[in-house]
Amino acid sequence: MKDVKATMLDRTSIRRYERDAIPVESMDFIMKAVENTPTSYNGQQFSVIDIDDQSVKEALYELTGQKQLKTCNRLLVFCSDFHKIGLLAEKKGIEMPEITNTMDGVILGLIDASLAMMSAVVAAEAEGLGSNCIGYLRTADPAKVAEILRLPKGVFVVCGLALGVPREHPDLKPKQQTSLVFHKNHYRNDNDAMVRELEEYDLTVQHYNATRSGGTTNNDWCGHIIGYYREALKYQLLDYLKSQGYDVNH
């Protein structure tokens, strides 16, 4: 098993996998790490769909075009989940408040599922496995994904996580420098200095994309990410959330 420093600082997203199965012991460790994730109130407002059925992975690939969905050994789908506690509340005769109709309820599930996914990422990396977070599984065709995964009311997909034995070792992507990530005691108000640092980072990313192994592009950081934002304007997630029992009104 890798040490903590290598696990956290050498991680890269893996999109190509060997055909080898993930050892049972490694998968058990990943699951235990997920189960021990810190969550809001210890409410554990998340669930994970563990997929090893190739036909299910193929069906999800057809919706998204993300090859790692069908080539990974295991696909974990992390979901916000208020269905479980609702079942027990009904059994115990406790009235379930309309938490899913609030923005805070949506955020609770999103945070819990995201923390759980990061637990899985770290555990997989420590075991020498590769992983890739697939947010497009949430947005490509959410209603169809919910149908394939048979999600009940109160549950929606937050993100997918492909896992497997790595077939590639991509270059480590440059991240924003410490001064852009950490703000001391209050948010920075030196916008001109921030812009200069962001411009430097933008050029660093552009150089990385132009020189990296495994395929190059001329993408910068700012323009490329804003392109994703424009694409996201097409998503109709609010309608989907309502269909899953999240009628957000405040």
JSON list of C-alpha atoms in Angstrom, two decimals:
[
{"chain": "A", "resi": 1, "resn": "MET", "atom": "CA", "xyz": [0.00, 0.00, 0.00]},
{"chain": "A", "resi": 2, "resn": "LYS", "atom": "CA", "xyz": [1.24, 3.50, -0.85]},
{"chain": "A", "resi": 3, "resn": "ASP", "atom": "CA", "xyz": [2.07, 5.96, 1.91]},
{"chain": "A", "resi": 4, "resn": "VAL", "atom": "CA", "xyz": [-0.21, 8.91, 2.54]},
{"chain": "A", "resi": 5, "resn": "LYS", "atom": "CA", "xyz": [2.00, 11.47, 0.76]},
{"chain": "A", "resi": 6, "resn": "ALA", "atom": "CA", "xyz": [2.26, 9.47, -2.47]},
{"chain": "A", "resi": 7, "resn": "THR", "atom": "CA", "xyz": [-1.44, 8.61, -2.32]},
{"chain": "A", "resi": 8, "resn": "MET", "atom": "CA", "xyz": [-2.54, 12.22, -2.05]},
{"chain": "A", "resi": 9, "resn": "LEU", "atom": "CA", "xyz": [0.05, 14.07, -4.13]},
{"chain": "A", "resi": 10, "resn": "ASP", "atom": "CA", "xyz": [0.76, 11.67, -7.02]},
{"chain": "A", "resi": 11, "resn": "ARG", "atom": "CA", "xyz": [-2.88, 10.94, -7.93]},
{"chain": "A", "resi": 12, "resn": "THR", "atom": "CA", "xyz": [-3.92, 11.34, -11.57]},
{"chain": "A", "resi": 13, "resn": "SER", "atom": "CA", "xyz": [-7.18, 10.49, -13.34]},
{"chain": "A", "resi": 14, "resn": "ILE", "atom": "CA", "xyz": [-6.99, 7.13, -15.14]},
{"chain": "A", "resi": 15, "resn": "ARG", "atom": "CA", "xyz": [-9.18, 6.47, -18.18]},
{"chain": "A", "resi": 16, "resn": "ARG", "atom": "CA", "xyz": [-7.55, 3.29, -19.56]},
{"chain": "A", "resi": 17, "resn": "TYR", "atom": "CA", "xyz": [-7.56, 0.06, -17.58]},
{"chain": "A", "resi": 18, "resn": "GLU", "atom": "CA", "xyz": [-6.16, -3.45, -17.75]},
{"chain": "A", "resi": 19, "resn": "ARG", "atom": "CA", "xyz": [-8.58, -6.38, -17.88]},
{"chain": "A", "resi": 20, "resn": "ASP", "atom": "CA", "xyz": [-7.40, -7.61, -14.47]},
{"chain": "A", "resi": 21, "resn": "ALA", "atom": "CA", "xyz": [-10.01, -7.87, -11.73]},
{"chain": "A", "resi": 22, "resn": "ILE", "atom": "CA", "xyz": [-9.68, -5.71, -8.65]},
{"chain": "A", "resi": 23, "resn": "PRO", "atom": "CA", "xyz": [-8.56, -7.92, -5.74]},
{"chain": "A", "resi": 24, "resn": "VAL", "atom": "CA", "xyz": [-11.36, -8.68, -3.29]},
{"chain": "A", "resi": 25, "resn": "GLU", "atom": "CA", "xyz": [-9.27, -7.32, -0.41]},
{"chain": "A", "resi": 26, "resn": "SER", "atom": "CA", "xyz": [-8.77, -4.01, -2.22]},
{"chain": "A", "resi": 27, "resn": "MET", "atom": "CA", "xyz": [-12.48, -3.65, -2.95]},
{"chain": "A", "resi": 28, "resn": "ASP", "atom": "CA", "xyz": [-13.33, -4.44, 0.66]},
{"chain": "A", "resi": 29, "resn": "PHE", "atom": "CA", "xyz": [-10.91, -1.72, 1.81]},
{"chain": "A", "resi": 30, "resn": "ILE", "atom": "CA", "xyz": [-12.47, 0.82, -0.57]},
{"chain": "A", "resi": 31, "resn": "MET", "atom": "CA", "xyz": [-15.95, -0.02, 0.69]},
{"chain": "A", "resi": 32, "resn": "LYS", "atom": "CA", "xyz": [-14.91, 0.28, 4.32]},
{"chain": "A", "resi": 33, "resn": "ALA", "atom": "CA", "xyz": [-13.31, 3.65, 3.60]},
{"chain": "A", "resi": 34, "resn": "VAL", "atom": "CA", "xyz": [-16.55, 4.82, 1.99]},
{"chain": "A", "resi": 35, "resn": "GLU", "atom": "CA", "xyz": [-18.61, 3.55, 4.91]},
{"chain": "A", "resi": 36, "resn": "ASN", "atom": "CA", "xyz": [-16.39, 5.51, 7.34]},
{"chain": "A", "resi": 37, "resn": "THR", "atom": "CA", "xyz": [-16.84, 8.81, 5.46]},
{"chain": "A", "resi": 38, "resn": "PRO", "atom": "CA", "xyz": [-17.71, 11.83, 7.66]},
{"chain": "A", "resi": 39, "resn": "THR", "atom": "CA", "xyz": [-21.23, 13.03, 6.84]},
{"chain": "A", "resi": 40, "resn": "SER", "atom": "CA", "xyz": [-23.59, 15.80, 7.98]},
{"chain": "A", "resi": 41, "resn": "TYR", "atom": "CA", "xyz": [-25.05, 14.88, 11.39]},
{"chain": "A", "resi": 42, "resn": "ASN", "atom": "CA", "xyz": [-23.84, 11.30, 10.73]},
{"chain": "A", "resi": 43, "resn": "GLY", "atom": "CA", "xyz": [-26.99, 11.20, 8.61]},
{"chain": "A", "resi": 44, "resn": "GLN", "atom": "CA", "xyz": [-25.11, 9.35, 5.84]},
{"chain": "A", "resi": 45, "resn": "GLN", "atom": "CA", "xyz": [-27.30, 10.93, 3.18]},
{"chain": "A", "resi": 46, "resn": "PHE", "atom": "CA", "xyz": [-25.73, 8.91, 0.37]},
{"chain": "A", "resi": 47, "resn": "SER", "atom": "CA", "xyz": [-25.70, 5.49, -1.23]},
{"chain": "A", "resi": 48, "resn": "VAL", "atom": "CA", "xyz": [-23.38, 3.81, -3.76]},
{"chain": "A", "resi": 49, "resn": "ILE", "atom": "CA", "xyz": [-24.41, 1.64, -6.69]},
{"chain": "A", "resi": 50, "resn": "ASP", "atom": "CA", "xyz": [-21.57, -0.89, -7.17]},
{"chain": "A", "resi": 51, "resn": "ILE", "atom": "CA", "xyz": [-21.66, -2.06, -10.80]},
{"chain": "A", "resi": 52, "resn": "ASP", "atom": "CA", "xyz": [-19.75, -5.08, -12.11]},
{"chain": "A", "resi": 53, "resn": "ASP", "atom": "CA", "xyz": [-22.41, -6.14, -14.63]},
{"chain": "A", "resi": 54, "resn": "GLN", "atom": "CA", "xyz": [-20.91, -5.37, -18.05]},
{"chain": "A", "resi": 55, "resn": "SER", "atom": "CA", "xyz": [-24.34, -4.91, -19.65]},
{"chain": "A", "resi": 56, "resn": "VAL", "atom": "CA", "xyz": [-25.16, -2.12, -17.19]},
{"chain": "A", "resi": 57, "resn": "LYS", "atom": "CA", "xyz": [-21.80, -0.46, -17.80]},
{"chain": "A", "resi": 58, "resn": "GLU", "atom": "CA", "xyz": [-22.39, -0.71, -21.57]},
{"chain": "A", "resi": 59, "resn": "ALA", "atom": "CA", "xyz": [-25.84, 0.87, -21.23]},
{"chain": "A", "resi": 60, "resn": "LEU", "atom": "CA", "xyz": [-24.37, 3.81, -19.32]},
{"chain": "A", "resi": 61, "resn": "TYR", "atom": "CA", "xyz": [-21.59, 4.13, -21.89]},
{"chain": "A", "resi": 62, "resn": "GLU", "atom": "CA", "xyz": [-24.17, 4.38, -24.67]},
{"chain": "A", "resi": 63, "resn": "LEU", "atom": "CA", "xyz": [-25.70, 7.39, -22.92]},
{"chain": "A", "resi": 64, "resn": "THR", "atom": "CA", "xyz": [-22.45, 9.24, -22.25]},
{"chain": "A", "resi": 65, "resn": "GLY", "atom": "CA", "xyz": [-19.79, 8.09, -24.71]},
{"chain": "A", "resi": 66, "resn": "GLN", "atom": "CA", "xyz": [-17.33, 7.88, -21.81]},
{"chain": "A", "resi": 67, "resn": "LYS", "atom": "CA", "xyz": [-15.27, 4.76, -22.63]},
{"chain": "A", "resi": 68, "resn": "GLN", "atom": "CA", "xyz": [-13.96, 4.35, -19.09]},
{"chain": "A", "resi": 69, "resn": "LEU", "atom": "CA", "xyz": [-17.51, 3.45, -18.03]},
{"chain": "A", "resi": 70, "resn": "LYS", "atom": "CA", "xyz": [-17.35, 0.20, -19.98]},
{"chain": "A", "resi": 71, "resn": "THR", "atom": "CA", "xyz": [-13.63, -0.58, -19.70]},
{"chain": "A", "resi": 72, "resn": "CYS", "atom": "CA", "xyz": [-13.26, -0.15, -15.93]},
{"chain": "A", "resi": 73, "resn": "ASN", "atom": "CA", "xyz": [-13.42, -3.24, -13.75]},
{"chain": "A", "resi": 74, "resn": "ARG", "atom": "CA", "xyz": [-15.87, -1.68, -11.29]},
{"chain": "A", "resi": 75, "resn": "LEU", "atom": "CA", "xyz": [-18.09, 1.36, -11.58]},
{"chain": "A", "resi": 76, "resn": "LEU", "atom": "CA", "xyz": [-19.29, 3.04, -8.42]},
{"chain": "A", "resi": 77, "resn": "VAL", "atom": "CA", "xyz": [-22.17, 5.50, -8.75]},
{"chain": "A", "resi": 78, "resn": "PHE", "atom": "CA", "xyz": [-22.47, 7.86, -5.77]},
{"chain": "A", "resi": 79, "resn": "CYS", "atom": "CA", "xyz": [-25.97, 9.12, -5.04]},
{"chain": "A", "resi": 80, "resn": "SER", "atom": "CA", "xyz": [-27.68, 11.55, -2.71]},
{"chain": "A", "resi": 81, "resn": "ASP", "atom": "CA", "xyz": [-30.15, 9.44, -0.70]},
{"chain": "A", "resi": 82, "resn": "PHE", "atom": "CA", "xyz": [-33.02, 10.40, 1.59]},
{"chain": "A", "resi": 83, "resn": "HIS", "atom": "CA", "xyz": [-34.98, 7.27, 0.64]},
{"chain": "A", "resi": 84, "resn": "LYS", "atom": "CA", "xyz": [-33.42, 5.06, 3.33]},
{"chain": "A", "resi": 85, "resn": "ILE", "atom": "CA", "xyz": [-34.21, 7.26, 6.31]},
{"chain": "A", "resi": 86, "resn": "GLY", "atom": "CA", "xyz": [-37.68, 7.87, 4.90]},
{"chain": "A", "resi": 87, "resn": "LEU", "atom": "CA", "xyz": [-38.37, 4.15, 4.96]},
{"chain": "A", "resi": 88, "resn": "LEU", "atom": "CA", "xyz": [-37.43, 3.83, 8.62]},
{"chain": "A", "resi": 89, "resn": "ALA", "atom": "CA", "xyz": [-39.28, 7.01, 9.57]},
{"chain": "A", "resi": 90, "resn": "GLU", "atom": "CA", "xyz": [-42.45, 5.58, 8.01]},
{"chain": "A", "resi": 91, "resn": "LYS", "atom": "CA", "xyz": [-41.95, 2.30, 9.88]},
{"chain": "A", "resi": 92, "resn": "LYS", "atom": "CA", "xyz": [-41.49, 4.15, 13.19]},
{"chain": "A", "resi": 93, "resn": "GLY", "atom": "CA", "xyz": [-44.41, 6.50, 12.58]},
{"chain": "A", "resi": 94, "resn": "ILE", "atom": "CA", "xyz": [-42.20, 9.58, 12.39]},
{"chain": "A", "resi": 95, "resn": "GLU", "atom": "CA", "xyz": [-43.34, 12.27, 9.96]},
{"chain": "A", "resi": 96, "resn": "MET", "atom": "CA", "xyz": [-40.62, 12.88, 7.36]},
{"chain": "A", "resi": 97, "resn": "PRO", "atom": "CA", "xyz": [-40.08, 16.65, 6.87]},
{"chain": "A", "resi": 98, "resn": "GLU", "atom": "CA", "xyz": [-39.84, 17.95, 3.31]},
{"chain": "A", "resi": 99, "resn": "ILE", "atom": "CA", "xyz": [-36.04, 18.24, 3.50]},
{"chain": "A", "resi": 100, "resn": "THR", "atom": "CA", "xyz": [-35.77, 17.22, -0.18]},
{"chain": "A", "resi": 101, "resn": "ASN", "atom": "CA", "xyz": [-37.76, 20.32, -1.12]},
{"chain": "A", "resi": 102, "resn": "THR", "atom": "CA", "xyz": [-35.05, 22.60, 0.27]},
{"chain": "A", "resi": 103, "resn": "MET", "atom": "CA", "xyz": [-31.77, 23.72, -1.23]},
{"chain": "A", "resi": 104, "resn": "ASP", "atom": "CA", "xyz": [-30.06, 22.67, 1.99]},
{"chain": "A", "resi": 105, "resn": "GLY", "atom": "CA", "xyz": [-31.40, 19.15, 1.54]},
{"chain": "A", "resi": 106, "resn": "VAL", "atom": "CA", "xyz": [-29.95, 18.98, -1.95]},
{"chain": "A", "resi": 107, "resn": "ILE", "atom": "CA", "xyz": [-26.62, 20.29, -0.67]},
{"chain": "A", "resi": 108, "resn": "LEU", "atom": "CA", "xyz": [-26.57, 17.79, 2.22]},
{"chain": "A", "resi": 109, "resn": "GLY", "atom": "CA", "xyz": [-26.79, 14.84, -0.14]},
{"chain": "A", "resi": 110, "resn": "LEU", "atom": "CA", "xyz": [-24.34, 16.35, -2.63]},
{"chain": "A", "resi": 111, "resn": "ILE", "atom": "CA", "xyz": [-21.71, 16.93, 0.06]},
{"chain": "A", "resi": 112, "resn": "ASP", "atom": "CA", "xyz": [-22.12, 13.50, 1.66]},
{"chain": "A", "resi": 113, "resn": "ALA", "atom": "CA", "xyz": [-21.93, 11.66, -1.68]},
{"chain": "A", "resi": 114, "resn": "SER", "atom": "CA", "xyz": [-18.94, 13.76, -2.79]},
{"chain": "A", "resi": 115, "resn": "LEU", "atom": "CA", "xyz": [-17.05, 13.10, 0.45]},
{"chain": "A", "resi": 116, "resn": "ALA", "atom": "CA", "xyz": [-17.79, 9.40, 0.10]},
{"chain": "A", "resi": 117, "resn": "MET", "atom": "CA", "xyz": [-16.47, 9.41, -3.46]},
{"chain": "A", "resi": 118, "resn": "MET", "atom": "CA", "xyz": [-13.25, 11.09, -2.36]},
{"chain": "A", "resi": 119, "resn": "SER", "atom": "CA", "xyz": [-12.84, 8.42, 0.31]},
{"chain": "A", "resi": 120, "resn": "ALA", "atom": "CA", "xyz": [-13.06, 5.83, -2.47]},
{"chain": "A", "resi": 121, "resn": "VAL", "atom": "CA", "xyz": [-10.58, 7.73, -4.66]},
{"chain": "A", "resi": 122, "resn": "VAL", "atom": "CA", "xyz": [-7.99, 7.92, -1.87]},
{"chain": "A", "resi": 123, "resn": "ALA", "atom": "CA", "xyz": [-8.47, 4.27, -0.88]},
{"chain": "A", "resi": 124, "resn": "ALA", "atom": "CA", "xyz": [-8.18, 3.10, -4.49]},
{"chain": "A", "resi": 125, "resn": "GLU", "atom": "CA", "xyz": [-5.04, 5.16, -5.04]},
{"chain": "A", "resi": 126, "resn": "ALA", "atom": "CA", "xyz": [-3.49, 3.75, -1.86]},
{"chain": "A", "resi": 127, "resn": "GLU", "atom": "CA", "xyz": [-4.14, 0.25, -3.22]},
{"chain": "A", "resi": 128, "resn": "GLY", "atom": "CA", "xyz": [-2.34, 1.08, -6.47]},
{"chain": "A", "resi": 129, "resn": "LEU", "atom": "CA", "xyz": [-5.55, 1.23, -8.48]},
{"chain": "A", "resi": 130, "resn": "GLY", "atom": "CA", "xyz": [-6.64, 3.88, -10.96]},
{"chain": "A", "resi": 131, "resn": "SER", "atom": "CA", "xyz": [-9.84, 5.92, -10.79]},
{"chain": "A", "resi": 132, "resn": "ASN", "atom": "CA", "xyz": [-11.74, 8.49, -12.79]},
{"chain": "A", "resi": 133, "resn": "CYS", "atom": "CA", "xyz": [-14.59, 10.69, -11.54]},
{"chain": "A", "resi": 134, "resn": "ILE", "atom": "CA", "xyz": [-17.34, 10.94, -14.17]},
{"chain": "A", "resi": 135, "resn": "GLY", "atom": "CA", "xyz": [-19.66, 13.88, -13.57]},
{"chain": "A", "resi": 136, "resn": "TYR", "atom": "CA", "xyz": [-21.24, 13.47, -17.01]},
{"chain": "A", "resi": 137, "resn": "LEU", "atom": "CA", "xyz": [-23.11, 10.47, -15.63]},
{"chain": "A", "resi": 138, "resn": "ARG", "atom": "CA", "xyz": [-25.15, 13.01, -13.65]},
{"chain": "A", "resi": 139, "resn": "THR", "atom": "CA", "xyz": [-26.00, 15.25, -16.60]},
{"chain": "A", "resi": 140, "resn": "ALA", "atom": "CA", "xyz": [-26.00, 13.27, -19.87]},
{"chain": "A", "resi": 141, "resn": "ASP", "atom": "CA", "xyz": [-29.50, 11.78, -19.49]},
{"chain": "A", "resi": 142, "resn": "PRO", "atom": "CA", "xyz": [-30.34, 11.77, -15.77]},
{"chain": "A", "resi": 143, "resn": "ALA", "atom": "CA", "xyz": [-33.83, 10.31, -16.13]},
{"chain": "A", "resi": 144, "resn": "LYS", "atom": "CA", "xyz": [-32.55, 7.39, -18.21]},
{"chain": "A", "resi": 145, "resn": "VAL", "atom": "CA", "xyz": [-29.67, 6.78, -15.80]},
{"chain": "A", "resi": 146, "resn": "ALA", "atom": "CA", "xyz": [-32.18, 6.72, -12.93]},
{"chain": "A", "resi": 147, "resn": "GLU", "atom": "CA", "xyz": [-34.24, 4.20, -14.89]},
{"chain": "A", "resi": 148, "resn": "ILE", "atom": "CA", "xyz": [-31.23, 1.93, -15.56]},
{"chain": "A", "resi": 149, "resn": "LEU", "atom": "CA", "xyz": [-30.15, 2.05, -11.92]},
{"chain": "A", "resi": 150, "resn": "ARG", "atom": "CA", "xyz": [-33.75, 1.76, -10.65]},
{"chain": "A", "resi": 151, "resn": "LEU", "atom": "CA", "xyz": [-33.40, 4.74, -8.35]},
{"chain": "A", "resi": 152, "resn": "PRO", "atom": "CA", "xyz": [-36.39, 5.33, -6.04]},
{"chain": "A", "resi": 153, "resn": "LYS", "atom": "CA", "xyz": [-37.75, 8.73, -5.07]},
{"chain": "A", "resi": 154, "resn": "GLY", "atom": "CA", "xyz": [-35.38, 10.61, -2.82]},
{"chain": "A", "resi": 155, "resn": "VAL", "atom": "CA", "xyz": [-32.28, 9.38, -4.65]},
{"chain": "A", "resi": 156, "resn": "PHE", "atom": "CA", "xyz": [-30.33, 11.05, -7.47]},
{"chain": "A", "resi": 157, "resn": "VAL", "atom": "CA", "xyz": [-26.92, 10.52, -9.06]},
{"chain": "A", "resi": 158, "resn": "VAL", "atom": "CA", "xyz": [-24.13, 12.85, -7.97]},
{"chain": "A", "resi": 159, "resn": "CYS", "atom": "CA", "xyz": [-21.11, 11.32, -9.74]},
{"chain": "A", "resi": 160, "resn": "GLY", "atom": "CA", "xyz": [-19.71, 8.08, -11.10]},
{"chain": "A", "resi": 161, "resn": "LEU", "atom": "CA", "xyz": [-16.30, 6.64, -10.27]},
{"chain": "A", "resi": 162, "resn": "ALA", "atom": "CA", "xyz": [-14.51, 4.22, -12.59]},
{"chain": "A", "resi": 163, "resn": "LEU", "atom": "CA", "xyz": [-12.04, 1.87, -10.89]},
{"chain": "A", "resi": 164, "resn": "GLY", "atom": "CA", "xyz": [-9.48, -0.56, -12.26]},
{"chain": "A", "resi": 165, "resn": "VAL", "atom": "CA", "xyz": [-5.86, -1.58, -12.68]},
{"chain": "A", "resi": 166, "resn": "PRO", "atom": "CA", "xyz": [-4.19, 1.31, -14.57]},
{"chain": "A", "resi": 167, "resn": "ARG", "atom": "CA", "xyz": [-3.07, 0.79, -18.17]},
{"chain": "A", "resi": 168, "resn": "GLU", "atom": "CA", "xyz": [-1.66, 4.32, -18.35]},
{"chain": "A", "resi": 169, "resn": "HIS", "atom": "CA", "xyz": [0.28, 6.72, -16.16]},
{"chain": "A", "resi": 170, "resn": "PRO", "atom": "CA", "xyz": [-0.67, 10.26, -17.26]},
{"chain": "A", "resi": 171, "resn": "ASP", "atom": "CA", "xyz": [1.44, 13.29, -16.46]},
{"chain": "A", "resi": 172, "resn": "LEU", "atom": "CA", "xyz": [0.41, 15.08, -13.28]},
{"chain": "A", "resi": 173, "resn": "LYS", "atom": "CA", "xyz": [-1.80, 18.04, -14.17]},
{"chain": "A", "resi": 174, "resn": "PRO", "atom": "CA", "xyz": [-0.74, 21.46, -12.84]},
{"chain": "A", "resi": 175, "resn": "LYS", "atom": "CA", "xyz": [-3.01, 22.85, -10.13]},
{"chain": "A", "resi": 176, "resn": "GLN", "atom": "CA", "xyz": [-3.52, 26.42, -8.97]},
{"chain": "A", "resi": 177, "resn": "GLN", "atom": "CA", "xyz": [-0.81, 27.71, -6.65]},
{"chain": "A", "resi": 178, "resn": "THR", "atom": "CA", "xyz": [-1.36, 27.88, -2.90]},
{"chain": "A", "resi": 179, "resn": "SER", "atom": "CA", "xyz": [-2.09, 31.63, -2.86]},
{"chain": "A", "resi": 180, "resn": "LEU", "atom": "CA", "xyz": [-5.05, 31.10, -5.21]},
{"chain": "A", "resi": 181, "resn": "VAL", "atom": "CA", "xyz": [-6.50, 28.22, -3.24]},
{"chain": "A", "resi": 182, "resn": "PHE", "atom": "CA", "xyz": [-5.95, 29.31, 0.37]},
{"chain": "A", "resi": 183, "resn": "HIS", "atom": "CA", "xyz": [-7.16, 32.71, 1.60]},
{"chain": "A", "resi": 184, "resn": "LYS", "atom": "CA", "xyz": [-5.86, 33.77, 5.00]},
{"chain": "A", "resi": 185, "resn": "ASN", "atom": "CA", "xyz": [-8.57, 34.73, 7.54]},
{"chain": "A", "resi": 186, "resn": "HIS", "atom": "CA", "xyz": [-10.72, 36.34, 4.81]},
{"chain": "A", "resi": 187, "resn": "TYR", "atom": "CA", "xyz": [-11.11, 36.22, 1.04]},
{"chain": "A", "resi": 188, "resn": "ARG", "atom": "CA", "xyz": [-8.39, 38.06, -0.87]},
{"chain": "A", "resi": 189, "resn": "ASN", "atom": "CA", "xyz": [-9.28, 41.53, -2.12]},
{"chain": "A", "resi": 190, "resn": "ASP", "atom": "CA", "xyz": [-6.20, 42.16, -4.30]},
{"chain": "A", "resi": 191, "resn": "ASN", "atom": "CA", "xyz": [-7.91, 41.37, -7.58]},
{"chain": "A", "resi": 192, "resn": "ASP", "atom": "CA", "xyz": [-5.13, 42.73, -9.79]},
{"chain": "A", "resi": 193, "resn": "ALA", "atom": "CA", "xyz": [-2.57, 40.43, -8.17]},
{"chain": "A", "resi": 194, "resn": "MET", "atom": "CA", "xyz": [-5.00, 37.52, -8.40]},
{"chain": "A", "resi": 195, "resn": "VAL", "atom": "CA", "xyz": [-5.48, 38.13, -12.11]},
{"chain": "A", "resi": 196, "resn": "ARG", "atom": "CA", "xyz": [-1.72, 38.10, -12.68]},
{"chain": "A", "resi": 197, "resn": "GLU", "atom": "CA", "xyz": [-1.40, 34.80, -10.84]},
{"chain": "A", "resi": 198, "resn": "LEU", "atom": "CA", "xyz": [-4.37, 33.37, -12.75]},
{"chain": "A", "resi": 199, "resn": "GLU", "atom": "CA", "xyz": [-2.84, 34.46, -16.05]},
{"chain": "A", "resi": 200, "resn": "GLU", "atom": "CA", "xyz": [0.38, 32.64, -15.12]},
{"chain": "A", "resi": 201, "resn": "TYR", "atom": "CA", "xyz": [-1.61, 29.54, -14.25]},
{"chain": "A", "resi": 202, "resn": "ASP", "atom": "CA", "xyz": [-3.56, 29.79, -17.51]},
{"chain": "A", "resi": 203, "resn": "LEU", "atom": "CA", "xyz": [-0.27, 29.76, -19.45]},
{"chain": "A", "resi": 204, "resn": "THR", "atom": "CA", "xyz": [1.04, 26.86, -17.36]},
{"chain": "A", "resi": 205, "resn": "VAL", "atom": "CA", "xyz": [-2.01, 24.78, -18.23]},
{"chain": "A", "resi": 206, "resn": "GLN", "atom": "CA", "xyz": [-1.73, 25.70, -21.89]},
{"chain": "A", "resi": 207, "resn": "HIS", "atom": "CA", "xyz": [1.93, 24.60, -21.91]},
{"chain": "A", "resi": 208, "resn": "TYR", "atom": "CA", "xyz": [1.04, 21.37, -20.13]},
{"chain": "A", "resi": 209, "resn": "ASN", "atom": "CA", "xyz": [-1.70, 20.57, -22.68]},
{"chain": "A", "resi": 210, "resn": "ALA", "atom": "CA", "xyz": [0.67, 21.30, -25.56]},
{"chain": "A", "resi": 211, "resn": "THR", "atom": "CA", "xyz": [3.49, 19.09, -24.26]},
{"chain": "A", "resi": 212, "resn": "ARG", "atom": "CA", "xyz": [1.85, 16.30, -22.22]},
{"chain": "A", "resi": 213, "resn": "SER", "atom": "CA", "xyz": [2.21, 12.66, -23.13]},
{"chain": "A", "resi": 214, "resn": "GLY", "atom": "CA", "xyz": [-0.74, 10.73, -24.53]},
{"chain": "A", "resi": 215, "resn": "GLY", "atom": "CA", "xyz": [-2.21, 13.42, -26.80]},
{"chain": "A", "resi": 216, "resn": "THR", "atom": "CA", "xyz": [-1.83, 17.19, -26.91]},
{"chain": "A", "resi": 217, "resn": "THR", "atom": "CA", "xyz": [-4.19, 20.14, -27.34]},
{"chain": "A", "resi": 218, "resn": "ASN", "atom": "CA", "xyz": [-3.91, 23.93, -27.41]},
{"chain": "A", "resi": 219, "resn": "ASN", "atom": "CA", "xyz": [-6.45, 24.37, -24.60]},
{"chain": "A", "resi": 220, "resn": "ASP", "atom": "CA", "xyz": [-5.84, 26.99, -21.95]},
{"chain": "A", "resi": 221, "resn": "TRP", "atom": "CA", "xyz": [-7.54, 26.76, -18.55]},
{"chain": "A", "resi": 222, "resn": "CYS", "atom": "CA", "xyz": [-9.94, 29.72, -18.51]},
{"chain": "A", "resi": 223, "resn": "GLY", "atom": "CA", "xyz": [-11.45, 29.42, -21.97]},
{"chain": "A", "resi": 224, "resn": "HIS", "atom": "CA", "xyz": [-11.66, 25.64, -21.78]},
{"chain": "A", "resi": 225, "resn": "ILE", "atom": "CA", "xyz": [-13.50, 25.61, -18.44]},
{"chain": "A", "resi": 226, "resn": "ILE", "atom": "CA", "xyz": [-15.87, 28.39, -19.48]},
{"chain": "A", "resi": 227, "resn": "GLY", "atom": "CA", "xyz": [-16.68, 26.22, -22.49]},
{"chain": "A", "resi": 228, "resn": "TYR", "atom": "CA", "xyz": [-17.84, 23.55, -20.04]},
{"chain": "A", "resi": 229, "resn": "TYR", "atom": "CA", "xyz": [-19.97, 26.15, -18.26]},
{"chain": "A", "resi": 230, "resn": "ARG", "atom": "CA", "xyz": [-21.66, 27.08, -21.55]},
{"chain": "A", "resi": 231, "resn": "GLU", "atom": "CA", "xyz": [-22.40, 23.42, -22.22]},
{"chain": "A", "resi": 232, "resn": "ALA", "atom": "CA", "xyz": [-23.86, 23.07, -18.72]},
{"chain": "A", "resi": 233, "resn": "LEU", "atom": "CA", "xyz": [-26.46, 25.75, -19.50]},
{"chain": "A", "resi": 234, "resn": "LYS", "atom": "CA", "xyz": [-28.24, 23.08, -21.61]},
{"chain": "A", "resi": 235, "resn": "TYR", "atom": "CA", "xyz": [-28.77, 20.72, -18.67]},
{"chain": "A", "resi": 236, "resn": "GLN", "atom": "CA", "xyz": [-32.30, 20.46, -17.27]},
{"chain": "A", "resi": 237, "resn": "LEU", "atom": "CA", "xyz": [-31.41, 19.11, -13.84]},
{"chain": "A", "resi": 238, "resn": "LEU", "atom": "CA", "xyz": [-34.16, 20.89, -11.92]},
{"chain": "A", "resi": 239, "resn": "ASP", "atom": "CA", "xyz": [-36.86, 19.01, -13.83]},
{"chain": "A", "resi": 240, "resn": "TYR", "atom": "CA", "xyz": [-35.03, 15.74, -13.17]},
{"chain": "A", "resi": 241, "resn": "LEU", "atom": "CA", "xyz": [-34.66, 16.50, -9.46]},
{"chain": "A", "resi": 242, "resn": "LYS", "atom": "CA", "xyz": [-38.40, 17.14, -9.24]},
{"chain": "A", "resi": 243, "resn": "SER", "atom": "CA", "xyz": [-39.07, 13.77, -10.87]},
{"chain": "A", "resi": 244, "resn": "GLN", "atom": "CA", "xyz": [-36.93, 12.15, -8.15]},
{"chain": "A", "resi": 245, "resn": "GLY", "atom": "CA", "xyz": [-38.86, 13.82, -5.35]},
{"chain": "A", "resi": 246, "resn": "TYR", "atom": "CA", "xyz": [-36.71, 16.95, -4.87]},
{"chain": "A", "resi": 247, "resn": "ASP", "atom": "CA", "xyz": [-39.24, 19.75, -5.46]},
{"chain": "A", "resi": 248, "resn": "VAL", "atom": "CA", "xyz": [-36.89, 22.52, -4.36]},
{"chain": "A", "resi": 249, "resn": "ASN", "atom": "CA", "xyz": [-38.75, 25.68, -3.38]},
{"chain": "A", "resi": 250, "resn": "HIS", "atom": "CA", "xyz": [-36.53, 27.32, -0.75]}
]
